[in-house]
mmCIF file of C-alpha atoms in Angstrom:
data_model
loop_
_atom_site.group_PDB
_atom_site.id
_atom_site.type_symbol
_atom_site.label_atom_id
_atom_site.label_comp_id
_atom_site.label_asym_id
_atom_site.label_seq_id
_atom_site.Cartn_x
_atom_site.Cartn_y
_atom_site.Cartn_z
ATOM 1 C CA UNK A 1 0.000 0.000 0.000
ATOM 2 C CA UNK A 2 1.312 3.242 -0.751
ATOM 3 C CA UNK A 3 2.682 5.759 2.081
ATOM 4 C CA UNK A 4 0.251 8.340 1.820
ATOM 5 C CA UNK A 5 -2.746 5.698 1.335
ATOM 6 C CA UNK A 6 -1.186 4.325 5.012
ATOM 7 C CA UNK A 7 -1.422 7.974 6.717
ATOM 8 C CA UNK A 8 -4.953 8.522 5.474
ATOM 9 C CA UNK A 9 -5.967 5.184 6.494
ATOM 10 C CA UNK A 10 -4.856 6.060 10.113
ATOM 11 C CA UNK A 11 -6.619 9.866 10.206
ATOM 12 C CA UNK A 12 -9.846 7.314 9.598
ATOM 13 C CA UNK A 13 -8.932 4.746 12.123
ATOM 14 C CA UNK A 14 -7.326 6.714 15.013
ATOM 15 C CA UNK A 15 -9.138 8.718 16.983
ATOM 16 C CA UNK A 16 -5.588 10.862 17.859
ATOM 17 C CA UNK A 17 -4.614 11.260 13.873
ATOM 18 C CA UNK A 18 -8.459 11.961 13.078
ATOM 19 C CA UNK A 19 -8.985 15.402 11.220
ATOM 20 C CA UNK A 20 -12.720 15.693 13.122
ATOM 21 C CA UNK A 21 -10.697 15.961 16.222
ATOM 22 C CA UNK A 22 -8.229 18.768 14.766
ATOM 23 C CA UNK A 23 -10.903 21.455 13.374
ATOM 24 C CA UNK A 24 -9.542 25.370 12.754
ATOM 25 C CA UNK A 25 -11.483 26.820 15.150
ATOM 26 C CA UNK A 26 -11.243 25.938 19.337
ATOM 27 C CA UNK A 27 -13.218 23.183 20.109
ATOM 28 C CA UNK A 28 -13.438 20.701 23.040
ATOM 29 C CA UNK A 29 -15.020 17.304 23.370
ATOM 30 C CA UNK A 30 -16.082 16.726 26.766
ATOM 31 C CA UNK A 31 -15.825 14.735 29.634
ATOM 32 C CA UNK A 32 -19.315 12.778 28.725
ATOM 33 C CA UNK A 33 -18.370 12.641 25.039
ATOM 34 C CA UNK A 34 -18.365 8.772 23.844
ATOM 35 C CA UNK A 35 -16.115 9.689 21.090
ATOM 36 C CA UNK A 36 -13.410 10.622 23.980
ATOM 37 C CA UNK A 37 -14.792 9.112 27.019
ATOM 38 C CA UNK A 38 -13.949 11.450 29.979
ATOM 39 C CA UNK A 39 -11.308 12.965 27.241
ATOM 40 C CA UNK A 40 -10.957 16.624 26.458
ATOM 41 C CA UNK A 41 -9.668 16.811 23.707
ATOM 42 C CA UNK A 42 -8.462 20.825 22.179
ATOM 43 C CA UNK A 43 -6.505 21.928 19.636
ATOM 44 C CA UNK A 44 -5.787 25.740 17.909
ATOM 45 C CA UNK A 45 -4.254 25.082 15.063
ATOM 46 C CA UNK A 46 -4.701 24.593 11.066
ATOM 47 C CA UNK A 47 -7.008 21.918 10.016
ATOM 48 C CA UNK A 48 -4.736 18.914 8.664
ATOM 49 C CA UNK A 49 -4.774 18.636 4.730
ATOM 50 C CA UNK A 50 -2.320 15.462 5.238
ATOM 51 C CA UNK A 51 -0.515 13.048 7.753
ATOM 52 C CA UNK A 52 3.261 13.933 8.513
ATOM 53 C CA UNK A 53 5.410 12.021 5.314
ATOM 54 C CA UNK A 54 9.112 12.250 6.010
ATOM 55 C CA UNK A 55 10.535 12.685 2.275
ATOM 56 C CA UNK A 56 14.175 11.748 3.057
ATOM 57 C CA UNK A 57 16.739 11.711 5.001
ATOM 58 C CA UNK A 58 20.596 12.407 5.022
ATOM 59 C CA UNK A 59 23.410 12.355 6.743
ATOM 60 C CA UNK A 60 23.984 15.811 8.357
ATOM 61 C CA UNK A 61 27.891 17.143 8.895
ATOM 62 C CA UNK A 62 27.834 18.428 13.030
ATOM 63 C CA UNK A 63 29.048 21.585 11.440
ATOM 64 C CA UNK A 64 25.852 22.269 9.566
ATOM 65 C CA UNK A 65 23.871 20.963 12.509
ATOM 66 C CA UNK A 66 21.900 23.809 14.257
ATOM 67 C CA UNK A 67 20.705 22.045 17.216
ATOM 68 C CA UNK A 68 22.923 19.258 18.480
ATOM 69 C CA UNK A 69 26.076 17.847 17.555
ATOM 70 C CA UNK A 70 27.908 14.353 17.909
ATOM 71 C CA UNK A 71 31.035 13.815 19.607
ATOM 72 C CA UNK A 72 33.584 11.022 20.628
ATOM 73 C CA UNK A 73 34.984 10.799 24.167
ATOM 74 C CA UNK A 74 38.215 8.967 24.944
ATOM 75 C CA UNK A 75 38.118 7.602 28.511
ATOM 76 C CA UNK A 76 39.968 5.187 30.847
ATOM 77 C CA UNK A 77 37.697 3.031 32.529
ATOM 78 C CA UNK A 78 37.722 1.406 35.961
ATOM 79 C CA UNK A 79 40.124 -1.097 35.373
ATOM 80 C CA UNK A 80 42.404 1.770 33.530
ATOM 81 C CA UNK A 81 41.213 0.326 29.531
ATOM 82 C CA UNK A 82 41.134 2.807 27.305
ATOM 83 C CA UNK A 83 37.761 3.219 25.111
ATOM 84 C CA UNK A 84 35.394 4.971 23.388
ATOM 85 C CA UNK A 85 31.826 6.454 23.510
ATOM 86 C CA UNK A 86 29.723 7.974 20.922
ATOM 87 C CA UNK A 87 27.613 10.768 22.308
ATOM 88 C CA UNK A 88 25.056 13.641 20.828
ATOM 89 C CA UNK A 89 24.980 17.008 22.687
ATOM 90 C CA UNK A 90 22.715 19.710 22.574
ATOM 91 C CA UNK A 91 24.385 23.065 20.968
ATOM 92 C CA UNK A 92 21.322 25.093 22.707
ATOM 93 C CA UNK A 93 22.427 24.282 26.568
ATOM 94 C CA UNK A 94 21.899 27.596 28.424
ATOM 95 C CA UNK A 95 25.045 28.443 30.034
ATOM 96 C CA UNK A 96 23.821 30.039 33.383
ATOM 97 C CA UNK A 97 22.247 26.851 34.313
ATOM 98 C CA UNK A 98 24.000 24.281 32.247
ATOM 99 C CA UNK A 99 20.058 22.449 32.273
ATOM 100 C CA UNK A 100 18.754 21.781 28.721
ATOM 101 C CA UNK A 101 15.149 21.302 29.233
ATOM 102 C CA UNK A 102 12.369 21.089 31.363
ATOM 103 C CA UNK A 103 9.281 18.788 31.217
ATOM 104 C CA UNK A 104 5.967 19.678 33.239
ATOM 105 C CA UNK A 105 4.032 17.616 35.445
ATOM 106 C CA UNK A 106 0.998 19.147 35.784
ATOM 107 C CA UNK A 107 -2.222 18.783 38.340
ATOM 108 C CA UNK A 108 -5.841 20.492 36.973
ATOM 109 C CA UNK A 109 -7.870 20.924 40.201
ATOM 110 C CA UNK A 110 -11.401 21.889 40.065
ATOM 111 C CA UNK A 111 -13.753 21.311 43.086
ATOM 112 C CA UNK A 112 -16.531 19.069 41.210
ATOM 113 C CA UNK A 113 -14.403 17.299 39.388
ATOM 114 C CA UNK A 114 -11.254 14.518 40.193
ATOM 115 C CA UNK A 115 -7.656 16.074 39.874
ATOM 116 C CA UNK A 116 -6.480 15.486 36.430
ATOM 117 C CA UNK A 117 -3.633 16.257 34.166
ATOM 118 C CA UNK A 118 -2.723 17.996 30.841
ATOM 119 C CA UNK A 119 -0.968 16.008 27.999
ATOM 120 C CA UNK A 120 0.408 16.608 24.638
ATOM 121 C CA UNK A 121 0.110 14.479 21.742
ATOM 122 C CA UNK A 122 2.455 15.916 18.860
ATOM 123 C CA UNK A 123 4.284 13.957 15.641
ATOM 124 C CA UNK A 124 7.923 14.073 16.536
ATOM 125 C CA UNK A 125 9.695 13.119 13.310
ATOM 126 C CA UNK A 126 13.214 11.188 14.834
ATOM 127 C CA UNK A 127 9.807 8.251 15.603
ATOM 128 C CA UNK A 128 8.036 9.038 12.366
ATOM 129 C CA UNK A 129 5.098 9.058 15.011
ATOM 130 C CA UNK A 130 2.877 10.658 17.410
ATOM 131 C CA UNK A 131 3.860 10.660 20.944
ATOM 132 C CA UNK A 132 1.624 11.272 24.025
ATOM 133 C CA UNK A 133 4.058 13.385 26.727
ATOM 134 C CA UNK A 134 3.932 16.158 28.966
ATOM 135 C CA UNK A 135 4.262 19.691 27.945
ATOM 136 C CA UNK A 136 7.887 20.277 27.857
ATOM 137 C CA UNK A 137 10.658 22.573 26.450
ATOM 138 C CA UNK A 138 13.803 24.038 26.445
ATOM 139 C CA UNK A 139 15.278 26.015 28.652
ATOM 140 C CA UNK A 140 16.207 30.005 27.237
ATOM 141 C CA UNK A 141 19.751 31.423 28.042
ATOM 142 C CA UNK A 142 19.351 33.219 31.616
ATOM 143 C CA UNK A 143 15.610 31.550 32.687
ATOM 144 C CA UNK A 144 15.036 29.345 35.503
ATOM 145 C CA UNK A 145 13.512 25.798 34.922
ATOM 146 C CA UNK A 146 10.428 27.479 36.507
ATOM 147 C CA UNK A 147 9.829 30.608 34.436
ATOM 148 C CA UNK A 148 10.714 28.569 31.754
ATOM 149 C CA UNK A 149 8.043 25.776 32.963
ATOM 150 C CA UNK A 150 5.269 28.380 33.738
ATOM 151 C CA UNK A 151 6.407 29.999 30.069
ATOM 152 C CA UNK A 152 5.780 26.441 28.285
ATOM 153 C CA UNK A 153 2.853 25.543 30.315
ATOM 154 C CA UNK A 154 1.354 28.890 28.929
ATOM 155 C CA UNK A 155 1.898 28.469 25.780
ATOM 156 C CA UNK A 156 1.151 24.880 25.170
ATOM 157 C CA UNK A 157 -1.700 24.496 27.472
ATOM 158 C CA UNK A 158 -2.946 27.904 27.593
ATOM 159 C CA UNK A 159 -3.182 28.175 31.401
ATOM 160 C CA UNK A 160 -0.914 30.138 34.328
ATOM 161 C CA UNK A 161 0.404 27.422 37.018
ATOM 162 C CA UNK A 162 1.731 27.207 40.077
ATOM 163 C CA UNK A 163 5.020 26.386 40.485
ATOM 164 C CA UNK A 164 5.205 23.723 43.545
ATOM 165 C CA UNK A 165 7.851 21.382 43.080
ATOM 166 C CA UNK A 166 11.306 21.007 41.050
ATOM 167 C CA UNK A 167 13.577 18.104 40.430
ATOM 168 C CA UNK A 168 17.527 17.705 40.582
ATOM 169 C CA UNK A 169 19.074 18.082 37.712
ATOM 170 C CA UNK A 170 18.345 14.660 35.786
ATOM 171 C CA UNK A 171 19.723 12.682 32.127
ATOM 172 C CA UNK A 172 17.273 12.372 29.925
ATOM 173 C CA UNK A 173 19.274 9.746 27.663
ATOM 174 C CA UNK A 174 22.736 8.932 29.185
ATOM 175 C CA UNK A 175 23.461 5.940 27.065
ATOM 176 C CA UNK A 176 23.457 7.978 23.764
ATOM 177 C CA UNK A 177 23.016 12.076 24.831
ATOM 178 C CA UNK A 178 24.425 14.136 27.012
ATOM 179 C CA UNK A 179 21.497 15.843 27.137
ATOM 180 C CA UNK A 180 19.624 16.619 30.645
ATOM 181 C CA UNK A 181 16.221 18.571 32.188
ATOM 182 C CA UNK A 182 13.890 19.253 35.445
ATOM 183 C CA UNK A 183 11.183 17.968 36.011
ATOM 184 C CA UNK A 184 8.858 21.043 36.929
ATOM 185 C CA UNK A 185 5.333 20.396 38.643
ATOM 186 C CA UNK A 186 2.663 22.633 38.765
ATOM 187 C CA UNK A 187 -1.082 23.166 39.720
ATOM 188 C CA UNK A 188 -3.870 24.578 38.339
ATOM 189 C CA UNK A 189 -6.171 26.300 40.190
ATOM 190 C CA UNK A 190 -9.771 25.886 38.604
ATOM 191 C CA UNK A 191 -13.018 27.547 40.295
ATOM 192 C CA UNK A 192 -16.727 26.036 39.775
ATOM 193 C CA UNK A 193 -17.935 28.415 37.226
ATOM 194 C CA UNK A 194 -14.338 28.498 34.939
ATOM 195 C CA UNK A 195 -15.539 26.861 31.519
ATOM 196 C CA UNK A 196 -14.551 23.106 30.701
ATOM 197 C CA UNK A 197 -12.793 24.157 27.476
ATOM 198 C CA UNK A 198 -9.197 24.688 28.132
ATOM 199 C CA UNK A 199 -7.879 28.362 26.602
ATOM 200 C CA UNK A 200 -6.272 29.248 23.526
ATOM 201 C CA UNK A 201 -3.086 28.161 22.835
ATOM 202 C CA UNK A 202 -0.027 30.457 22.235
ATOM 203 C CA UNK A 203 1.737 28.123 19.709
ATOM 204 C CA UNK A 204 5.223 28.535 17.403
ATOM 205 C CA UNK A 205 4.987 28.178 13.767
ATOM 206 C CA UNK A 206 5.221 24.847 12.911
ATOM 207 C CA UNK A 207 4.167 23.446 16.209
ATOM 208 C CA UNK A 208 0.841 21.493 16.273
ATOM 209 C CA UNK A 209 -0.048 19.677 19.358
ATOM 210 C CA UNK A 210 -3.258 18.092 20.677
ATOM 211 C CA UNK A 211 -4.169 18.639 24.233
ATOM 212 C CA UNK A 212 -5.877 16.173 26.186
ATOM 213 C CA UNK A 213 -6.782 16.165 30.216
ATOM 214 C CA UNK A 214 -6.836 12.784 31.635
ATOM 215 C CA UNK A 215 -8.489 12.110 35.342
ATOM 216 C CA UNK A 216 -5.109 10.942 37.575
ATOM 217 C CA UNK A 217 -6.814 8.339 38.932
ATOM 218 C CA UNK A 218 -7.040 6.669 34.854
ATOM 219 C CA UNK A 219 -3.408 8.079 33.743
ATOM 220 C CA UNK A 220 -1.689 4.335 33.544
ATOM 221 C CA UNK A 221 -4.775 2.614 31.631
ATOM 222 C CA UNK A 222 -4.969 5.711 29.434
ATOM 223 C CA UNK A 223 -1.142 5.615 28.308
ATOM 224 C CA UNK A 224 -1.714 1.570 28.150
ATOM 225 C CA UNK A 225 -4.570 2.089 25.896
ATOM 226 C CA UNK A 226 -2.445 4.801 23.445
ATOM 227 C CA UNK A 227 0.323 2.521 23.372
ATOM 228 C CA UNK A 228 -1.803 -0.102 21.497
ATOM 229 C CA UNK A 229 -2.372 2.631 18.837
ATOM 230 C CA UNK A 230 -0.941 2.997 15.263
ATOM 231 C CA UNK A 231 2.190 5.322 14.994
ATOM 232 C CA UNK A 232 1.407 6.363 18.809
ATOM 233 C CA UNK A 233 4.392 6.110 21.188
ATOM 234 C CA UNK A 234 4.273 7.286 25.235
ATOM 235 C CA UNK A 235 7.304 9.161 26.389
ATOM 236 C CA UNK A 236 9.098 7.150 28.457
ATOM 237 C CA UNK A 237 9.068 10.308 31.607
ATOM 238 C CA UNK A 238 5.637 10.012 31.259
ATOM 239 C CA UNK A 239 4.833 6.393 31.377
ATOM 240 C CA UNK A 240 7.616 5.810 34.376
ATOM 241 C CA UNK A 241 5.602 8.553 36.402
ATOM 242 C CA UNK A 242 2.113 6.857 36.009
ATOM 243 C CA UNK A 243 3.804 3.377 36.206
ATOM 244 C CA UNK A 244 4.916 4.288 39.640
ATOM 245 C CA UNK A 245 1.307 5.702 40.950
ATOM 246 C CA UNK A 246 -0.184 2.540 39.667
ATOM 247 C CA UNK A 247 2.055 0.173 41.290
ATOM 248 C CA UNK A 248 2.132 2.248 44.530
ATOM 249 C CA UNK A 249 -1.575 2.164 44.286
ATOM 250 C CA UNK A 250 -2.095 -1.735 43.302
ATOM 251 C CA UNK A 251 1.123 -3.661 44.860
ATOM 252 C CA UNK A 252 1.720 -3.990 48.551
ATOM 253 C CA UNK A 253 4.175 -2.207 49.046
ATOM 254 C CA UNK A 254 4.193 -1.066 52.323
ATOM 255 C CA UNK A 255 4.257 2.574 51.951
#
């Protein structure tokens, strides 16, 4: 079957990748939809004329490479054998905090409804596939991993947060990258008359993500569930996080 016949067959199939779910205009399908079942789903961006097709790809010099670059360290290791690694850096590390990233755990509270949380679903081309994740982003030259978490969260999202917890500094890849983040949670603060659509988003060209608020208590089935969808991969941050609420939750544990 050709490509392209493949990516329309999967805007019919999967409810993610479907163009009814992606319309021009703000739009939210509620918590008592069937099509999303306790689901909102929102986007704000162009309506989809086509799947994501990657057309080709090359091998790029590090010298032409704008955003990371690949390396070889020579090391001695604990017995004093020399060896190699093979490693790909980011060139966008902010100096004055030597952090690349941060991704956002996030908590919507609202006082007739159970705490949920905000996730992105947006094609990430190095998969050739959609992937369900937290908001998340890098980290500007002279911004903490908060403003730059509360700064994300805005624009992805569309809400302000509350800042009220940040991680160590942690690797985000160490077999292959040197490349690290925070982990930034926040809260939001919903009253009883706020509307159930979530805001406008403030998006960068070329950037179209799905939003989609999932009830805390349902985060591992959810992820479960996307996982057994065409071209649909969980981040791995995200999964490990409602992983270890479920166990903690279904295993005894002790704690």
């Amino acid at each position: 079957m050709p490509r392209l016949s493949v990516a329309r067959l999967l805007i019919r199939t999967n409810p993610i990748l479907n163009p009814h779910f992606t319309p021009p205009a703000h739009r939210t399908h509620h918590a008592n939809s069937p099509a999303r079942q306790s689901l909102h789903t929102t986007t704000t961006m162009a309506r989809k004329t086509q799947e994501p097709v990657i057309t080709k790809i090359s091998t790029l010099l590090t010298a032409d490479a704008k955003w990371v670059t690949l390396q070889k360290i020579e090391y001695l290791d604990q017995t004093g054998a020399a060896r190699t690694w093979e490693v790909a850096s980011r060139k966008t590390r902010a100096a004055s905090t030597g952090v690349d990233a941060v991704s956002i755990g996030n908590v919507i509270r609202h006082p007739a409804r159970k705490p949920a949380t905000v996730l992105v679903i947006q094609y990430r081309p190095p998969l050739d596939a959609y992937t369900v994740e937290w908001p998340a982003g890098l980290i500007d030259e002279g911004e903490s991993a908060e403003a730059a978490a509360a700064r994300e969260f805005s624009e992805e999202v569309g809400y302000a947060c509350r800042v009220v917890g940040v991680s160590p500094v942690q690797a985000a890849d160490p077999g292959l990258s040197s490349a690290n983040m925070q982990l930034v949670m926040v809260e939001v603060e919903l009253q009883a008359g706020d509307a159930e659509e979530l805001p406008p988003q403030r998006l960068e060209d070329g950037e179209h993500i799905t939003r989609v608020v999932v009830p805390l208590a349902e985060l591992y089935e959810r992820l479960v569930e996307y996982s057994k969808q065409e071209r649909t991969v969980v981040a791995a941050k995200l999964f490990h996080f409602a992983a270890g609420m479920h166990f903690a939750r279904t295993q005894e544990y002790g704690l």
